[in-house]
Amino acid sequence: MGVMSRRVIPACGSLCVFCPSLRARSRQPVKRYKKLIAEILPRNQVAEINDRKIGKLCEYASRNPLRIPKIAENLEQRCYKDLRNESFGSVKVILCIYRKLLSSCKEQIPLFASSLLGIIRTLLEQTRADEVRILGCNTLVDFINFQMVHTCST
């Protein structure tokens, strides 16, 4: 009986260190929420609001509530980075994701509320761009409204 080898051999037949299939990074699984966030917020393009992909992320978050803190941390870090780079389109998309999370994950709001409030505080402290401060005000109003609706309905 023959034994199969577990060694990975690239399609080209030669073993070189530059082959992407042999790098350790390419063999590690990527977390689904990171993949969804990367699809919503591409690194090298202008971010646009894609409701279908944002809906997928929110559906994933509602089915996996233990992942919500990591999703919020990832979004928060990305938001701070985009604010530093003055990429306000991406910041708008991130705030849209948070709005969808507020509406779809009502019971899990405490898991990402501190992250959202930190972002709102940072947006309101921006002195260079009034547009960003307005985004912060609108997001704060949305957050308060969701809190009121959720508190009154229970």
Short mmCIF file of C-alpha atoms in Angstrom, two decimals:
data_model
loop_
_atom_site.label_atom_id
_atom_site.label_comp_id
_atom_site.label_asym_id
_atom_site.label_seq_id
_atom_site.Cartn_x
_atom_site.Cartn_y
_atom_site.Cartn_z
CA MET A 1 0.00 0.00 0.00
CA GLY A 2 1.38 3.41 -0.92
CA VAL A 3 1.75 6.35 1.43
CA MET A 4 0.69 9.81 0.30
CA SER A 5 2.93 12.69 1.13
CA ARG A 6 1.50 15.73 2.93
CA ARG A 7 4.09 18.01 1.39
CA VAL A 8 2.74 20.82 -0.75
CA ILE A 9 4.40 21.11 -4.13
CA PRO A 10 3.67 24.20 -6.22
CA ALA A 11 2.26 23.87 -9.72
CA CYS A 12 5.52 25.03 -11.32
CA GLY A 13 7.34 22.00 -9.89
CA SER A 14 10.27 23.88 -8.36
CA LEU A 15 10.60 24.87 -4.75
CA CYS A 16 11.46 28.50 -4.25
CA VAL A 17 11.01 30.73 -1.21
CA PHE A 18 9.10 33.34 -3.20
CA CYS A 19 6.22 31.00 -4.03
CA PRO A 20 3.05 32.32 -2.35
CA SER A 21 1.70 28.81 -1.77
CA LEU A 22 4.64 27.98 0.49
CA ARG A 23 4.48 31.07 2.68
CA ALA A 24 3.14 30.49 6.17
CA ARG A 25 0.74 33.43 5.90
CA SER A 26 -1.13 32.03 2.93
CA ARG A 27 -1.96 28.83 4.78
CA GLN A 28 -3.61 30.53 7.76
CA PRO A 29 -7.37 30.91 7.68
CA VAL A 30 -8.76 34.43 7.62
CA LYS A 31 -11.53 35.29 10.06
CA ARG A 32 -14.82 35.72 8.24
CA TYR A 33 -15.55 39.13 9.77
CA LYS A 34 -12.14 40.41 8.68
CA LYS A 35 -12.85 39.24 5.14
CA LEU A 36 -16.28 40.92 5.18
CA ILE A 37 -14.81 44.19 6.50
CA ALA A 38 -12.06 44.08 3.87
CA GLU A 39 -14.70 43.65 1.15
CA ILE A 40 -16.70 46.61 2.47
CA LEU A 41 -13.64 48.84 2.98
CA PRO A 42 -11.06 48.16 0.26
CA ARG A 43 -7.60 49.55 1.09
CA ASN A 44 -6.72 51.15 -2.22
CA GLN A 45 -10.08 52.42 -3.47
CA VAL A 46 -12.57 55.05 -2.45
CA ALA A 47 -15.05 53.36 -0.13
CA GLU A 48 -18.68 53.32 -1.19
CA ILE A 49 -21.66 52.17 0.80
CA ASN A 50 -22.56 48.62 -0.25
CA ASP A 51 -25.74 47.70 1.62
CA ARG A 52 -25.60 44.04 0.63
CA LYS A 53 -22.11 43.48 2.05
CA ILE A 54 -22.88 45.54 5.15
CA GLY A 55 -26.00 43.42 5.62
CA LYS A 56 -23.88 40.26 5.41
CA LEU A 57 -21.56 41.59 8.12
CA CYS A 58 -24.49 42.51 10.37
CA GLU A 59 -26.12 39.13 9.81
CA TYR A 60 -22.83 37.44 10.73
CA ALA A 61 -22.58 39.60 13.87
CA SER A 62 -26.14 38.79 14.95
CA ARG A 63 -25.49 35.05 14.51
CA ASN A 64 -22.10 35.23 16.29
CA PRO A 65 -22.48 37.73 19.16
CA LEU A 66 -19.15 36.70 20.69
CA ARG A 67 -17.40 38.16 17.63
CA ILE A 68 -19.01 41.59 18.01
CA PRO A 69 -16.25 43.03 20.28
CA LYS A 70 -13.59 42.00 17.75
CA ILE A 71 -15.63 43.41 14.87
CA ALA A 72 -16.06 46.68 16.80
CA GLU A 73 -12.35 46.83 17.62
CA ASN A 74 -11.45 46.25 13.98
CA LEU A 75 -13.89 48.94 12.80
CA GLU A 76 -12.69 51.38 15.47
CA GLN A 77 -9.02 50.99 14.52
CA ARG A 78 -9.87 51.38 10.84
CA CYS A 79 -11.92 54.51 11.59
CA TYR A 80 -9.04 56.13 13.51
CA LYS A 81 -6.63 55.27 10.68
CA ASP A 82 -8.97 56.73 8.07
CA LEU A 83 -9.44 59.89 10.13
CA ARG A 84 -5.66 60.33 10.33
CA ASN A 85 -5.43 59.88 6.55
CA GLU A 86 -8.45 62.17 6.03
CA SER A 87 -10.30 59.45 4.13
CA PHE A 88 -13.77 60.66 5.11
CA GLY A 89 -15.58 58.37 2.66
CA SER A 90 -14.39 55.33 4.59
CA VAL A 91 -15.40 56.96 7.87
CA LYS A 92 -18.93 57.43 6.49
CA VAL A 93 -19.06 53.75 5.53
CA ILE A 94 -17.87 52.69 9.00
CA LEU A 95 -20.57 54.81 10.62
CA CYS A 96 -23.12 53.24 8.28
CA ILE A 97 -21.95 49.81 9.47
CA TYR A 98 -22.44 50.90 13.08
CA ARG A 99 -25.96 52.16 12.29
CA LYS A 100 -26.83 48.80 10.76
CA LEU A 101 -25.33 47.03 13.78
CA LEU A 102 -27.48 49.19 16.06
CA SER A 103 -30.63 48.19 14.21
CA SER A 104 -29.84 44.50 13.68
CA CYS A 105 -28.10 43.61 16.97
CA LYS A 106 -30.31 45.37 19.51
CA GLU A 107 -29.58 42.94 22.35
CA GLN A 108 -25.82 43.15 21.78
CA ILE A 109 -25.52 46.96 21.81
CA PRO A 110 -23.48 46.91 25.06
CA LEU A 111 -20.82 44.84 23.26
CA PHE A 112 -19.97 47.65 20.82
CA ALA A 113 -21.38 50.78 22.50
CA SER A 114 -18.08 51.87 24.07
CA SER A 115 -16.33 51.54 20.72
CA LEU A 116 -19.00 53.60 18.96
CA LEU A 117 -19.02 56.27 21.66
CA GLY A 118 -15.22 56.54 21.43
CA ILE A 119 -15.50 57.11 17.68
CA ILE A 120 -18.26 59.69 18.20
CA ARG A 121 -16.12 61.55 20.75
CA THR A 122 -13.20 61.59 18.31
CA LEU A 123 -15.43 62.83 15.48
CA LEU A 124 -16.81 65.64 17.63
CA GLU A 125 -13.29 66.71 18.62
CA GLN A 126 -12.19 67.21 15.00
CA THR A 127 -11.52 70.90 14.46
CA ARG A 128 -10.32 70.82 10.85
CA ALA A 129 -13.38 69.36 9.15
CA ASP A 130 -16.92 70.47 9.94
CA GLU A 131 -18.27 67.60 7.83
CA VAL A 132 -16.74 65.12 10.27
CA ARG A 133 -18.24 66.91 13.27
CA ILE A 134 -21.66 66.79 11.60
CA LEU A 135 -21.18 63.04 11.04
CA GLY A 136 -20.39 62.70 14.75
CA CYS A 137 -23.52 64.65 15.73
CA ASN A 138 -25.76 62.59 13.44
CA THR A 139 -24.29 59.34 14.71
CA LEU A 140 -24.78 60.41 18.34
CA VAL A 141 -28.42 61.28 17.61
CA ASP A 142 -28.92 57.87 15.95
CA PHE A 143 -27.31 56.11 18.92
CA ILE A 144 -29.54 57.96 21.40
CA ASN A 145 -32.65 57.24 19.32
CA PHE A 146 -31.84 53.52 19.18
CA GLN A 147 -31.30 53.54 22.94
CA MET A 148 -34.65 55.27 23.50
CA VAL A 149 -36.55 52.91 21.19
CA HIS A 150 -34.90 49.84 22.71
CA THR A 151 -35.51 51.02 26.30
CA CYS A 152 -39.14 51.97 25.66
CA SER A 153 -40.00 48.74 23.84
CA THR A 154 -38.77 46.43 26.62
#
